[in-house]
CSV table of C-alpha atoms in Angstrom, one decimal:
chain,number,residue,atom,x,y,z
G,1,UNK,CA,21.8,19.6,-13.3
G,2,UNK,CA,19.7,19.6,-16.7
G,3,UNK,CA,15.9,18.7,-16.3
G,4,UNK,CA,16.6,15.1,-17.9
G,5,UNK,CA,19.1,14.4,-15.2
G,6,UNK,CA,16.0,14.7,-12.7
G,7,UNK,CA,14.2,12.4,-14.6
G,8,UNK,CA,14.2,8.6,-13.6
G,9,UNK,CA,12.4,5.8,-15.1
G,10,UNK,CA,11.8,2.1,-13.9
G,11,UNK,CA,10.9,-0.5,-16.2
G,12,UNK,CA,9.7,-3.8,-14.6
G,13,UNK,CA,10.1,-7.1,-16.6
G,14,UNK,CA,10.0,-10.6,-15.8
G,15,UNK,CA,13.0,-12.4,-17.4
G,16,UNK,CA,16.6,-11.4,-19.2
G,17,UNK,CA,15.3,-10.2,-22.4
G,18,UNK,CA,11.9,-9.0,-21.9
G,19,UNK,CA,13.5,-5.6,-21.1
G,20,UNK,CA,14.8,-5.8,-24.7
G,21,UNK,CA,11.9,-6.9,-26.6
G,22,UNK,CA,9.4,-4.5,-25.2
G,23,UNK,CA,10.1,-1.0,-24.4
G,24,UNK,CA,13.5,-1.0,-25.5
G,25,UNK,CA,13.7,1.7,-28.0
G,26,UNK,CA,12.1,4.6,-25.6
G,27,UNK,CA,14.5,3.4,-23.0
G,28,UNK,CA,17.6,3.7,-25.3
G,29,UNK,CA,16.2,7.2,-26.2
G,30,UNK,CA,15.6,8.2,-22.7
G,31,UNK,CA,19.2,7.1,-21.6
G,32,UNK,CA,20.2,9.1,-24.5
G,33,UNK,CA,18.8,12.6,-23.4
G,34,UNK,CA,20.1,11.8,-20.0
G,35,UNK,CA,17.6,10.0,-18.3
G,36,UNK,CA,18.5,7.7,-15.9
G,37,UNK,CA,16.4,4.6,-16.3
G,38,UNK,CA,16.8,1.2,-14.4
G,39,UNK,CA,15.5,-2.3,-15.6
G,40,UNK,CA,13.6,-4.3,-12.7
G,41,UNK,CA,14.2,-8.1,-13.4
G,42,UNK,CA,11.9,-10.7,-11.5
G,43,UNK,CA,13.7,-13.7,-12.0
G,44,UNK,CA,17.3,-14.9,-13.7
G,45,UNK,CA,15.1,-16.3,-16.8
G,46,UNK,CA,16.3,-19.7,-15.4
G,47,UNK,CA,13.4,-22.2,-16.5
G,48,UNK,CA,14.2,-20.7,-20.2
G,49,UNK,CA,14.1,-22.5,-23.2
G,50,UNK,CA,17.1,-22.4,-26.1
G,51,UNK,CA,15.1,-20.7,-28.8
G,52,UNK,CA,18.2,-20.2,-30.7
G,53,UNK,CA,19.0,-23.4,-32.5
G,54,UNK,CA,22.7,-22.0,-32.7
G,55,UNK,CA,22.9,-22.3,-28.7
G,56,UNK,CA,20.7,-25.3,-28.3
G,57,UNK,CA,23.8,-27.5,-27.3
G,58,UNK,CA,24.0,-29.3,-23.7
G,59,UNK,CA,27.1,-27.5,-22.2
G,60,UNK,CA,24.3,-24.0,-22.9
G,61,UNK,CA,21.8,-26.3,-21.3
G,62,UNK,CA,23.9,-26.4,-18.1
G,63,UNK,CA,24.7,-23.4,-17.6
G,64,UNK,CA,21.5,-21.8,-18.6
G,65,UNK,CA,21.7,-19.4,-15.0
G,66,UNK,CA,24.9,-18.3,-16.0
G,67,UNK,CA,24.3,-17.6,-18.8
G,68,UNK,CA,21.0,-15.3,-19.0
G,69,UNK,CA,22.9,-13.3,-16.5
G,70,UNK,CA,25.6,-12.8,-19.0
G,71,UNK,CA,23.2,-12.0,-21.7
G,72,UNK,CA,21.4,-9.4,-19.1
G,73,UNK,CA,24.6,-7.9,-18.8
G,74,UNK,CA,25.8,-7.5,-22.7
G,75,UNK,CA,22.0,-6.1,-23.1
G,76,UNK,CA,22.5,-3.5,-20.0
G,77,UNK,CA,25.5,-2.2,-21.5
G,78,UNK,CA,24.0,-1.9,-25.2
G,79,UNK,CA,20.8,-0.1,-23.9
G,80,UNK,CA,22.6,2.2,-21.3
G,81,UNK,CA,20.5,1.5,-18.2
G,82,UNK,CA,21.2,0.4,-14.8
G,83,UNK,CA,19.7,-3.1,-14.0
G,84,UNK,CA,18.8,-5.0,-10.9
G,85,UNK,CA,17.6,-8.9,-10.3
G,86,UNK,CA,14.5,-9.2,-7.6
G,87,UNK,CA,15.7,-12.6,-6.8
G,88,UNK,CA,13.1,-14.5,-7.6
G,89,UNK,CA,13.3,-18.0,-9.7
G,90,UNK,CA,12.0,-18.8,-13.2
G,91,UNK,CA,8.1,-19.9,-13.5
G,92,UNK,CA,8.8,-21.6,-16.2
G,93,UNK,CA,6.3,-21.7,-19.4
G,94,UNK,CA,3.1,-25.0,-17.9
G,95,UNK,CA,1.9,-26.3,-21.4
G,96,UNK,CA,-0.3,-29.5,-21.7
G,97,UNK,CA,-4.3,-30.4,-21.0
G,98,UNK,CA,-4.8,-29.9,-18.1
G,99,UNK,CA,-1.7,-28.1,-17.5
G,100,UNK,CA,0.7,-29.2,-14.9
G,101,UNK,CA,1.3,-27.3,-11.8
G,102,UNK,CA,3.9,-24.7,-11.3
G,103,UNK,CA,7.5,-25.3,-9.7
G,104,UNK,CA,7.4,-25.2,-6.0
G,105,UNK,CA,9.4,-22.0,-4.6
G,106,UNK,CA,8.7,-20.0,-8.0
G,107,UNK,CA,7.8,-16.2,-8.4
G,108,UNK,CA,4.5,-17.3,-9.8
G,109,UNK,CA,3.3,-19.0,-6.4
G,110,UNK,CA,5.1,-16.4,-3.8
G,111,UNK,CA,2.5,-14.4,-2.2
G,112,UNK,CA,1.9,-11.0,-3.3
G,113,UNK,CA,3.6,-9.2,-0.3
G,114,UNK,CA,6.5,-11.0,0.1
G,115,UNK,CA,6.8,-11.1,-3.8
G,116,UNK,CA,6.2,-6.6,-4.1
G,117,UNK,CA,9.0,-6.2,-1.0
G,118,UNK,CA,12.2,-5.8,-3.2
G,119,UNK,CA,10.5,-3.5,-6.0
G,120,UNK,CA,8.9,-1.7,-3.1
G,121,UNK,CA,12.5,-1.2,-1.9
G,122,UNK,CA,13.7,-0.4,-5.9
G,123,UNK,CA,11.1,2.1,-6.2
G,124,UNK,CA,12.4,4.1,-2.7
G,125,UNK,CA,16.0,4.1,-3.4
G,126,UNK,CA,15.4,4.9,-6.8
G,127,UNK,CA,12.7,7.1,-6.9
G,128,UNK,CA,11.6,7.0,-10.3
G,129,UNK,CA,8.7,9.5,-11.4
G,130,UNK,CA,7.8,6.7,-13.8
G,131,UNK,CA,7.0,3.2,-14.2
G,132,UNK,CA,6.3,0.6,-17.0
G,133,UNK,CA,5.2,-3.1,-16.5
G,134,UNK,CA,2.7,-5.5,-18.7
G,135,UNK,CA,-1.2,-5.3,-18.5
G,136,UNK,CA,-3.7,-7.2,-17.2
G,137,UNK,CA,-2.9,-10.4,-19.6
G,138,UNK,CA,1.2,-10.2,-18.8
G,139,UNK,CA,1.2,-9.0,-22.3
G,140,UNK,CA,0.8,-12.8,-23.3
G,141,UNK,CA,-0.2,-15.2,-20.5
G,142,UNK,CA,3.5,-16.4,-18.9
G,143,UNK,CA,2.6,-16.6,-15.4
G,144,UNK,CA,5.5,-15.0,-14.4
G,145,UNK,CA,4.3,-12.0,-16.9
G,146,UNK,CA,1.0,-12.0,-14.7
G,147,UNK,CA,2.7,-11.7,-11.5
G,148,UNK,CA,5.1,-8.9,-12.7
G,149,UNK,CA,2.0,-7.1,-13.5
G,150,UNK,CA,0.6,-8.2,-10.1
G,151,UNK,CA,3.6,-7.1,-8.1
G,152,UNK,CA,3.9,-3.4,-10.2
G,153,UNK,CA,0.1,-2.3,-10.0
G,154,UNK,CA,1.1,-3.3,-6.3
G,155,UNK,CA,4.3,-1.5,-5.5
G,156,UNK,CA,3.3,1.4,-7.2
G,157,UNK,CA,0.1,2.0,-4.9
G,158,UNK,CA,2.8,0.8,-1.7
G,159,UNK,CA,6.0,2.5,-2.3
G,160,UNK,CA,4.8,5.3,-1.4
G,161,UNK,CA,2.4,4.4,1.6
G,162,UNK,CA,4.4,4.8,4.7
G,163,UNK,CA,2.5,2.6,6.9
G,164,UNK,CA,3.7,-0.3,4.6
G,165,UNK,CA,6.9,-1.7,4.2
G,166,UNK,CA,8.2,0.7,7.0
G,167,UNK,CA,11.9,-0.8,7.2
G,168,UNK,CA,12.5,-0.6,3.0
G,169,UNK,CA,13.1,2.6,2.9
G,170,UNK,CA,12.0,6.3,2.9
G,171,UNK,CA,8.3,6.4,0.8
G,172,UNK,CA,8.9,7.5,-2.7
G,173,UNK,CA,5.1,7.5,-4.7
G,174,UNK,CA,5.5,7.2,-8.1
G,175,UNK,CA,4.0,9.5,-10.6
G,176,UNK,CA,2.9,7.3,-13.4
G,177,UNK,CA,2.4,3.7,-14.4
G,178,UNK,CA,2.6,2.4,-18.0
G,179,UNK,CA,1.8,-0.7,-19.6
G,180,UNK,CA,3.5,-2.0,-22.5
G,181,UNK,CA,1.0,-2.1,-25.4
G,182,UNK,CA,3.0,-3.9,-28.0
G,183,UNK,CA,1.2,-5.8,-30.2
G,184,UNK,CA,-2.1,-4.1,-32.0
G,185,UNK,CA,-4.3,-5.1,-34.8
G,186,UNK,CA,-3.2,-1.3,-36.2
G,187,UNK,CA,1.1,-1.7,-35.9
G,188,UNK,CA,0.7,-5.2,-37.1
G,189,UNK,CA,-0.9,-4.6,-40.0
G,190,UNK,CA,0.9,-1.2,-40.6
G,191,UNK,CA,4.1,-3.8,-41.0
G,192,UNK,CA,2.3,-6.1,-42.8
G,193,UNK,CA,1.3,-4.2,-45.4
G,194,UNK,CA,4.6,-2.1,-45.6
G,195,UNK,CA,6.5,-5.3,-46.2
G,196,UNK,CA,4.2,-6.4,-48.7
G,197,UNK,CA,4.6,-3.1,-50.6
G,198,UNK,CA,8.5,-3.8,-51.0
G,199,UNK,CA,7.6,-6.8,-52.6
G,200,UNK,CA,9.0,-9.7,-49.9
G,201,UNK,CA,7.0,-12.1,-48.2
G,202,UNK,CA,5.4,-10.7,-44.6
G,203,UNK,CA,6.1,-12.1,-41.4
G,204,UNK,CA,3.1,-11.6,-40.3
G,205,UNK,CA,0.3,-13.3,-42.6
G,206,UNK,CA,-0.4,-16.6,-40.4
G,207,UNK,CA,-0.3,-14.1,-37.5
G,208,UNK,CA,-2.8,-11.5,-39.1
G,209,UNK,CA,-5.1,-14.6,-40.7
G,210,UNK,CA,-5.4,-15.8,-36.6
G,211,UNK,CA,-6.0,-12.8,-35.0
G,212,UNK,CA,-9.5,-12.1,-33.1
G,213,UNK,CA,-10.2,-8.9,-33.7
G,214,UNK,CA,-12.9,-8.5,-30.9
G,215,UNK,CA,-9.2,-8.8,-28.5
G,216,UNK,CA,-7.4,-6.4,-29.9
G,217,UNK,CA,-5.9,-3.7,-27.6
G,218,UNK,CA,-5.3,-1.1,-29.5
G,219,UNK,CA,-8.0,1.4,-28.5
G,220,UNK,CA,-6.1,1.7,-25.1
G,221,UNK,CA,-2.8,3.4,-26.4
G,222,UNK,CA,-3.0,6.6,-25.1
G,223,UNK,CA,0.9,7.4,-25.3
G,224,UNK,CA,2.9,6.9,-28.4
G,225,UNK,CA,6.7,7.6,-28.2
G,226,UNK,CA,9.1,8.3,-31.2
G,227,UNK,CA,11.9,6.1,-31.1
G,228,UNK,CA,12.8,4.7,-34.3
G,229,UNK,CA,16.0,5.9,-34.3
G,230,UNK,CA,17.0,3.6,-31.5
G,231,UNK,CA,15.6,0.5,-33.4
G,232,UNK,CA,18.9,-0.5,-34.1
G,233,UNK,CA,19.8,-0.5,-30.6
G,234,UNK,CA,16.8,-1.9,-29.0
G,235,UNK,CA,17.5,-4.7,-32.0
G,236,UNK,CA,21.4,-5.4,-30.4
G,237,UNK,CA,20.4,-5.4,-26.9
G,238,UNK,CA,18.0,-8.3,-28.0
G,239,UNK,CA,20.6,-10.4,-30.4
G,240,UNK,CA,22.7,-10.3,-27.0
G,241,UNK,CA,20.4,-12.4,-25.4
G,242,UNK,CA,21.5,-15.5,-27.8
G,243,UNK,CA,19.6,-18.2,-26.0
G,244,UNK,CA,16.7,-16.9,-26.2
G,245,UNK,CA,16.3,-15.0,-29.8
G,246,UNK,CA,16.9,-16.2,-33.3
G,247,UNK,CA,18.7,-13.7,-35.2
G,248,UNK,CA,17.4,-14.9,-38.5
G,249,UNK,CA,14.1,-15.5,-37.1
G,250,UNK,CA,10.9,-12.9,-37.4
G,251,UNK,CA,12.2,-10.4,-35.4
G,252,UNK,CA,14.4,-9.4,-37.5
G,253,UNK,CA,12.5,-10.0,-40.8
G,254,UNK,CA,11.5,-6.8,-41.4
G,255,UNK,CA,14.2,-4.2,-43.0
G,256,UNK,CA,14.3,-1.6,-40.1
G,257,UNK,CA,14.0,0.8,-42.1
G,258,UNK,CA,10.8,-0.6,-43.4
G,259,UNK,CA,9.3,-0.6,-39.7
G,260,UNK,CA,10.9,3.2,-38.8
G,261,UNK,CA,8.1,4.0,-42.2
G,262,UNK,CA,5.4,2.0,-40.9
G,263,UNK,CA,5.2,2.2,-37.3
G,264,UNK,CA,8.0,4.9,-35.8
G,265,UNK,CA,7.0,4.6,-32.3
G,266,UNK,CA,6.7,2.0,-29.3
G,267,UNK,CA,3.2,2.2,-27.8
G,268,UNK,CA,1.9,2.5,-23.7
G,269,UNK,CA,-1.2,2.3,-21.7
G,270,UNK,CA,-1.4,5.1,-19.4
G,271,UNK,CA,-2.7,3.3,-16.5
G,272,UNK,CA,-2.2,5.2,-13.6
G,273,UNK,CA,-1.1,9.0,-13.3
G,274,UNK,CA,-1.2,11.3,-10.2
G,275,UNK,CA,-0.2,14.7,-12.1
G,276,UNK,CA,-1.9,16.3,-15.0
G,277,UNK,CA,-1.3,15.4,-18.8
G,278,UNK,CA,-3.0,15.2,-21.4
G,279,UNK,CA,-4.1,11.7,-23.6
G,280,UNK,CA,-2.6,11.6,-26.2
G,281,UNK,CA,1.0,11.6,-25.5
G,282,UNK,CA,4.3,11.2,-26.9
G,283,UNK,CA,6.4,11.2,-24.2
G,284,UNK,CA,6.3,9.3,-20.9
G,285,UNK,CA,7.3,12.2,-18.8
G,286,UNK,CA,4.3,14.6,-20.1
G,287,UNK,CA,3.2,16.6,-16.7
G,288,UNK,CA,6.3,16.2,-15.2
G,289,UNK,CA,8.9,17.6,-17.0
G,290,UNK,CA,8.6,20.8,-15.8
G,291,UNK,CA,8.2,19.9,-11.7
G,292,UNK,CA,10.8,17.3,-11.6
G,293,UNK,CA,13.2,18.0,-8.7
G,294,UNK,CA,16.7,16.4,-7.9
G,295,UNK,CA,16.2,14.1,-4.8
Protein backbone atom coordinates (compact mmCIF):
# COMPACT_ATOMS: atom_id res chain seq x y z
CA UNK A 1 0.00 0.00 0.00
CA UNK A 2 0.90 3.88 -0.45
CA UNK A 3 1.88 5.72 2.93
CA UNK A 4 -1.66 7.60 2.88
CA UNK A 5 -3.40 4.31 2.87
CA UNK A 6 -1.63 3.74 6.50
CA UNK A 7 -2.85 6.91 7.57
CA UNK A 8 -6.18 7.00 9.60
CA UNK A 9 -7.86 9.91 11.14
CA UNK A 10 -10.87 10.15 13.75
CA UNK A 11 -12.77 13.12 14.05
CA UNK A 12 -15.04 13.29 17.16
CA UNK A 13 -18.23 15.56 16.97
CA UNK A 14 -21.26 15.92 18.91
CA UNK A 15 -24.28 16.05 16.56
CA UNK A 16 -25.13 15.48 12.53
CA UNK A 17 -23.54 18.36 11.15
CA UNK A 18 -20.90 19.43 13.39
CA UNK A 19 -18.53 17.13 11.36
CA UNK A 20 -19.48 19.42 8.43
CA UNK A 21 -19.10 22.75 9.94
CA UNK A 22 -15.75 22.26 11.54
CA UNK A 23 -13.04 20.39 10.10
CA UNK A 24 -14.57 19.52 6.98
CA UNK A 25 -12.33 20.81 4.40
CA UNK A 26 -9.01 18.93 5.79
CA UNK A 27 -11.14 15.86 6.05
CA UNK A 28 -12.35 16.05 2.30
CA UNK A 29 -8.63 16.66 1.50
CA UNK A 30 -7.36 13.82 3.51
CA UNK A 31 -10.00 11.35 1.98
CA UNK A 32 -8.75 12.68 -1.22
CA UNK A 33 -5.04 11.65 -0.90
CA UNK A 34 -6.26 8.38 0.41
CA UNK A 35 -6.62 8.72 3.92
CA UNK A 36 -8.99 6.87 5.62
CA UNK A 37 -10.82 9.12 8.06
CA UNK A 38 -13.95 8.18 10.20
CA UNK A 39 -16.50 10.73 11.89
CA UNK A 40 -17.26 9.88 15.64
CA UNK A 41 -20.96 11.14 16.28
CA UNK A 42 -22.17 11.41 20.08
CA UNK A 43 -25.64 11.62 19.61
CA UNK A 44 -28.44 11.47 16.58
CA UNK A 45 -28.64 15.51 16.90
CA UNK A 46 -32.22 14.58 18.20
CA UNK A 47 -33.12 17.63 20.65
CA UNK A 48 -32.24 19.88 17.36
CA UNK A 49 -33.79 22.79 16.37
CA UNK A 50 -35.22 23.60 12.57
CA UNK A 51 -32.81 26.42 11.68
CA UNK A 52 -33.87 26.24 8.13
CA UNK A 53 -37.09 28.12 7.80
CA UNK A 54 -37.65 26.00 4.53
CA UNK A 55 -37.89 22.74 6.78
CA UNK A 56 -39.47 24.30 9.79
CA UNK A 57 -42.85 22.43 8.94
CA UNK A 58 -44.51 19.82 11.64
CA UNK A 59 -44.29 16.58 9.59
CA UNK A 60 -39.87 17.71 9.78
CA UNK A 61 -40.74 18.25 13.48
CA UNK A 62 -41.79 14.57 13.81
CA UNK A 63 -39.46 12.95 12.30
CA UNK A 64 -36.55 15.04 13.43
CA UNK A 65 -34.48 11.40 14.43
CA UNK A 66 -34.99 10.27 11.15
CA UNK A 67 -34.13 12.65 9.67
CA UNK A 68 -30.63 13.96 11.00
CA UNK A 69 -29.68 10.39 10.30
CA UNK A 70 -30.52 10.89 6.72
CA UNK A 71 -28.79 14.22 6.53
CA UNK A 72 -25.62 12.37 8.37
CA UNK A 73 -25.80 10.09 5.62
CA UNK A 74 -26.04 12.52 2.43
CA UNK A 75 -22.99 14.46 4.35
CA UNK A 76 -20.91 11.07 4.75
CA UNK A 77 -21.17 10.35 1.17
CA UNK A 78 -20.23 14.07 0.05
CA UNK A 79 -17.16 14.18 2.36
CA UNK A 80 -15.86 10.56 1.72
CA UNK A 81 -15.53 9.28 5.28
CA UNK A 82 -16.73 6.47 7.12
CA UNK A 83 -19.14 7.42 10.03
CA UNK A 84 -20.25 5.87 13.25
CA UNK A 85 -23.20 7.04 16.00
CA UNK A 86 -21.97 6.45 19.83
CA UNK A 87 -25.54 6.07 20.78
CA UNK A 88 -25.98 8.54 23.00
CA UNK A 89 -29.22 11.05 22.98
CA UNK A 90 -29.33 14.84 22.17
CA UNK A 91 -28.48 17.35 25.24
CA UNK A 92 -30.41 19.58 23.84
CA UNK A 93 -29.42 23.51 23.85
CA UNK A 94 -30.77 24.83 28.22
CA UNK A 95 -31.45 28.65 27.61
CA UNK A 96 -33.26 30.84 30.24
CA UNK A 97 -32.17 32.53 33.87
CA UNK A 98 -31.50 30.34 35.72
CA UNK A 99 -31.32 27.71 33.15
CA UNK A 100 -33.33 24.64 33.41
CA UNK A 101 -31.88 21.38 34.02
CA UNK A 102 -30.76 18.97 31.38
CA UNK A 103 -32.97 15.91 30.03
CA UNK A 104 -32.75 12.88 32.16
CA UNK A 105 -30.81 9.90 30.28
CA UNK A 106 -28.74 12.58 28.01
CA UNK A 107 -25.01 12.31 26.92
CA UNK A 108 -24.45 15.50 28.96
CA UNK A 109 -25.39 13.81 32.43
CA UNK A 110 -23.79 10.09 31.61
CA UNK A 111 -20.84 9.58 33.58
CA UNK A 112 -17.59 9.95 32.06
CA UNK A 113 -16.71 6.15 31.92
CA UNK A 114 -19.68 4.77 30.79
CA UNK A 115 -19.98 7.89 28.34
CA UNK A 116 -15.72 7.31 26.82
CA UNK A 117 -16.57 3.16 26.42
CA UNK A 118 -17.76 3.18 22.74
CA UNK A 119 -15.05 5.74 21.40
CA UNK A 120 -12.61 3.76 23.56
CA UNK A 121 -13.86 0.82 21.43
CA UNK A 122 -13.76 3.22 17.94
CA UNK A 123 -10.32 4.19 18.68
CA UNK A 124 -9.11 0.18 19.01
CA UNK A 125 -10.82 -1.09 16.03
CA UNK A 126 -9.86 1.79 14.15
CA UNK A 127 -6.70 2.71 15.14
CA UNK A 128 -6.33 6.07 14.08
CA UNK A 129 -2.76 7.84 14.47
CA UNK A 130 -4.89 10.96 14.79
CA UNK A 131 -7.62 12.60 16.51
CA UNK A 132 -9.64 15.90 16.40
CA UNK A 133 -12.41 17.04 18.97
CA UNK A 134 -13.41 20.69 20.47
CA UNK A 135 -11.38 22.55 23.29
CA UNK A 136 -11.83 23.26 26.59
CA UNK A 137 -15.19 25.58 25.86
CA UNK A 138 -16.82 22.75 23.38
CA UNK A 139 -15.82 25.30 20.87
CA UNK A 140 -19.07 27.31 22.04
CA UNK A 141 -20.63 26.17 25.29
CA UNK A 142 -23.36 23.27 24.03
CA UNK A 143 -23.10 20.86 26.76
CA UNK A 144 -23.06 18.17 24.63
CA UNK A 145 -19.83 20.07 22.95
CA UNK A 146 -18.20 20.01 26.52
CA UNK A 147 -18.69 16.44 27.05
CA UNK A 148 -17.38 15.42 23.51
CA UNK A 149 -14.39 17.22 24.62
CA UNK A 150 -14.57 15.46 27.99
CA UNK A 151 -15.03 12.03 26.55
CA UNK A 152 -11.92 12.62 23.71
CA UNK A 153 -9.20 14.11 26.14
CA UNK A 154 -10.41 10.87 27.90
CA UNK A 155 -10.34 8.05 25.40
CA UNK A 156 -7.36 9.29 23.98
CA UNK A 157 -5.29 8.83 27.31
CA UNK A 158 -7.55 5.23 27.74
CA UNK A 159 -7.57 3.57 24.44
CA UNK A 160 -4.44 2.76 24.70
CA UNK A 161 -4.04 1.80 28.51
CA UNK A 162 -4.55 -1.90 28.71
CA UNK A 163 -5.65 -2.13 32.21
CA UNK A 164 -8.75 -0.16 31.15
CA UNK A 165 -11.54 -1.14 29.11
CA UNK A 166 -9.95 -4.73 28.86
CA UNK A 167 -13.05 -6.43 26.97
CA UNK A 168 -13.17 -3.37 24.01
CA UNK A 169 -10.66 -4.39 22.28
CA UNK A 170 -6.89 -4.70 21.64
CA UNK A 171 -5.09 -1.13 23.02
CA UNK A 172 -4.46 1.08 20.13
CA UNK A 173 -2.71 4.72 21.69
CA UNK A 174 -3.20 7.34 19.61
CA UNK A 175 -0.53 9.63 18.31
CA UNK A 176 -2.04 13.02 18.29
CA UNK A 177 -4.98 14.99 19.59
CA UNK A 178 -6.31 18.18 17.86
CA UNK A 179 -8.77 20.67 18.76
CA UNK A 180 -10.74 22.45 16.31
CA UNK A 181 -9.73 26.17 16.45
CA UNK A 182 -12.30 27.71 14.23
CA UNK A 183 -13.22 30.92 15.01
CA UNK A 184 -10.16 33.66 15.71
CA UNK A 185 -10.11 37.37 16.01
CA UNK A 186 -7.33 37.02 12.93
CA UNK A 187 -9.62 34.60 10.27
CA UNK A 188 -12.59 36.73 11.16
CA UNK A 189 -11.34 39.73 10.47
CA UNK A 190 -9.20 38.45 7.47
CA UNK A 191 -12.99 37.73 5.97
CA UNK A 192 -14.24 40.79 7.10
CA UNK A 193 -12.11 42.85 5.56
CA UNK A 194 -11.83 40.88 2.30
CA UNK A 195 -15.57 41.17 1.78
CA UNK A 196 -15.48 44.71 2.47
CA UNK A 197 -12.86 45.14 -0.23
CA UNK A 198 -15.19 43.69 -2.99
CA UNK A 199 -17.57 46.19 -2.09
CA UNK A 200 -20.61 43.99 -0.36
CA UNK A 201 -21.85 44.24 2.93
CA UNK A 202 -19.72 41.78 5.67
CA UNK A 203 -21.30 39.22 7.56
CA UNK A 204 -19.43 39.70 10.08
CA UNK A 205 -19.70 43.48 11.45
CA UNK A 206 -22.19 42.88 14.48
CA UNK A 207 -19.98 39.80 15.22
CA UNK A 208 -16.50 41.73 15.05
CA UNK A 209 -18.20 45.05 16.95
CA UNK A 210 -19.11 42.14 20.03
CA UNK A 211 -16.06 40.38 20.20
CA UNK A 212 -13.86 40.43 23.53
CA UNK A 213 -10.66 40.46 22.37
CA UNK A 214 -9.04 39.54 25.76
CA UNK A 215 -10.95 35.71 24.58
CA UNK A 216 -9.65 35.31 21.62
CA UNK A 217 -8.00 31.98 20.75
CA UNK A 218 -6.00 32.53 18.27
CA UNK A 219 -2.48 32.49 19.83
CA UNK A 220 -3.07 28.72 20.29
CA UNK A 221 -3.09 27.59 16.43
CA UNK A 222 -0.12 25.76 16.12
CA UNK A 223 -1.30 23.81 12.91
CA UNK A 224 -2.73 25.37 9.92
CA UNK A 225 -3.90 23.08 7.01
CA UNK A 226 -4.41 24.10 3.24
CA UNK A 227 -7.65 23.16 2.14
CA UNK A 228 -9.40 25.64 0.23
CA UNK A 229 -9.87 23.68 -2.55
CA UNK A 230 -12.24 21.44 -0.74
CA UNK A 231 -14.42 24.48 0.38
CA UNK A 232 -16.90 23.59 -1.98
CA UNK A 233 -17.18 20.24 -0.63
CA UNK A 234 -17.01 20.92 3.02
CA UNK A 235 -19.87 23.75 1.90
CA UNK A 236 -22.26 20.52 0.27
CA UNK A 237 -21.73 18.22 2.97
CA UNK A 238 -23.21 21.14 5.27
CA UNK A 239 -26.32 22.30 2.84
CA UNK A 240 -27.13 18.36 3.23
CA UNK A 241 -27.86 18.74 6.64
CA UNK A 242 -31.20 20.96 5.63
CA UNK A 243 -32.63 21.14 9.11
CA UNK A 244 -30.19 22.49 10.59
CA UNK A 245 -28.39 25.18 8.08
CA UNK A 246 -29.74 28.01 6.07
CA UNK A 247 -28.43 27.97 2.70
CA UNK A 248 -29.01 31.68 2.20
CA UNK A 249 -27.93 32.44 5.61
CA UNK A 250 -24.19 33.66 6.69
CA UNK A 251 -22.47 30.65 5.98
CA UNK A 252 -22.66 31.03 2.72
CA UNK A 253 -22.35 34.83 2.49
CA UNK A 254 -19.11 35.03 1.52
CA UNK A 255 -18.08 34.24 -2.32
CA UNK A 256 -15.79 31.19 -1.74
CA UNK A 257 -13.59 32.38 -3.63
CA UNK A 258 -13.32 35.47 -1.55
CA UNK A 259 -12.59 33.20 1.66
CA UNK A 260 -9.97 30.69 -0.45
CA UNK A 261 -7.99 34.66 -0.69
CA UNK A 262 -8.48 35.53 2.85
CA UNK A 263 -8.13 32.66 4.95
CA UNK A 264 -6.99 29.30 2.69
CA UNK A 265 -6.78 27.04 5.60
CA UNK A 266 -8.81 25.38 8.56
CA UNK A 267 -6.99 25.90 11.88
CA UNK A 268 -6.06 23.20 15.05
CA UNK A 269 -4.74 23.23 18.48
CA UNK A 270 -2.09 20.69 18.84
CA UNK A 271 -3.00 19.48 22.18
CA UNK A 272 -1.51 16.32 22.76
CA UNK A 273 1.35 14.56 20.62
CA UNK A 274 3.49 11.54 21.55
CA UNK A 275 5.98 11.70 18.43
CA UNK A 276 8.16 14.53 17.33
CA UNK A 277 6.93 17.52 15.13
CA UNK A 278 7.53 20.64 14.90
CA UNK A 279 4.87 23.92 15.80
CA UNK A 280 4.00 25.24 13.23
CA UNK A 281 2.43 22.80 11.04
CA UNK A 282 0.49 22.36 8.02
CA UNK A 283 -0.51 19.06 8.11
CA UNK A 284 -2.03 16.90 10.83
CA UNK A 285 0.13 13.90 10.19
CA UNK A 286 3.63 15.87 10.60
CA UNK A 287 5.91 13.19 12.57
CA UNK A 288 4.13 10.42 11.42
CA UNK A 289 4.18 10.20 7.93
CA UNK A 290 7.16 8.61 7.58
CA UNK A 291 6.59 5.66 10.62
CA UNK A 292 3.11 4.89 9.78
CA UNK A 293 2.71 1.10 9.55
CA UNK A 294 -0.40 -0.94 8.05
CA UNK A 295 -2.15 -2.62 11.09
Amino acid sequence: MTEPDQLRLLAVHAHPDDESSKGAATMAKYVAEGVRVMVATCTGGERGSVLNPAMDRPEVWERMAEIRTEEMARAREILGVEQEFLGFVDSGLPEGDPLPPLPEGCFALVPIEEAAAPLVELIRRFKPQVMTTYDERGGYPHPDHIKTHDISVYAFEAAGDPERYPDLGEPWQVSKLYYHMSFTLPRTKALHEAVLATGAESPYTEWLADWDAEKDISHRVTTQVPCAEYFAVRDAALIAHATQIDPTGRWFSVPLDVQSNAWPTEDYELARSLVDSTTPEDDLFAGIRSSAEVS
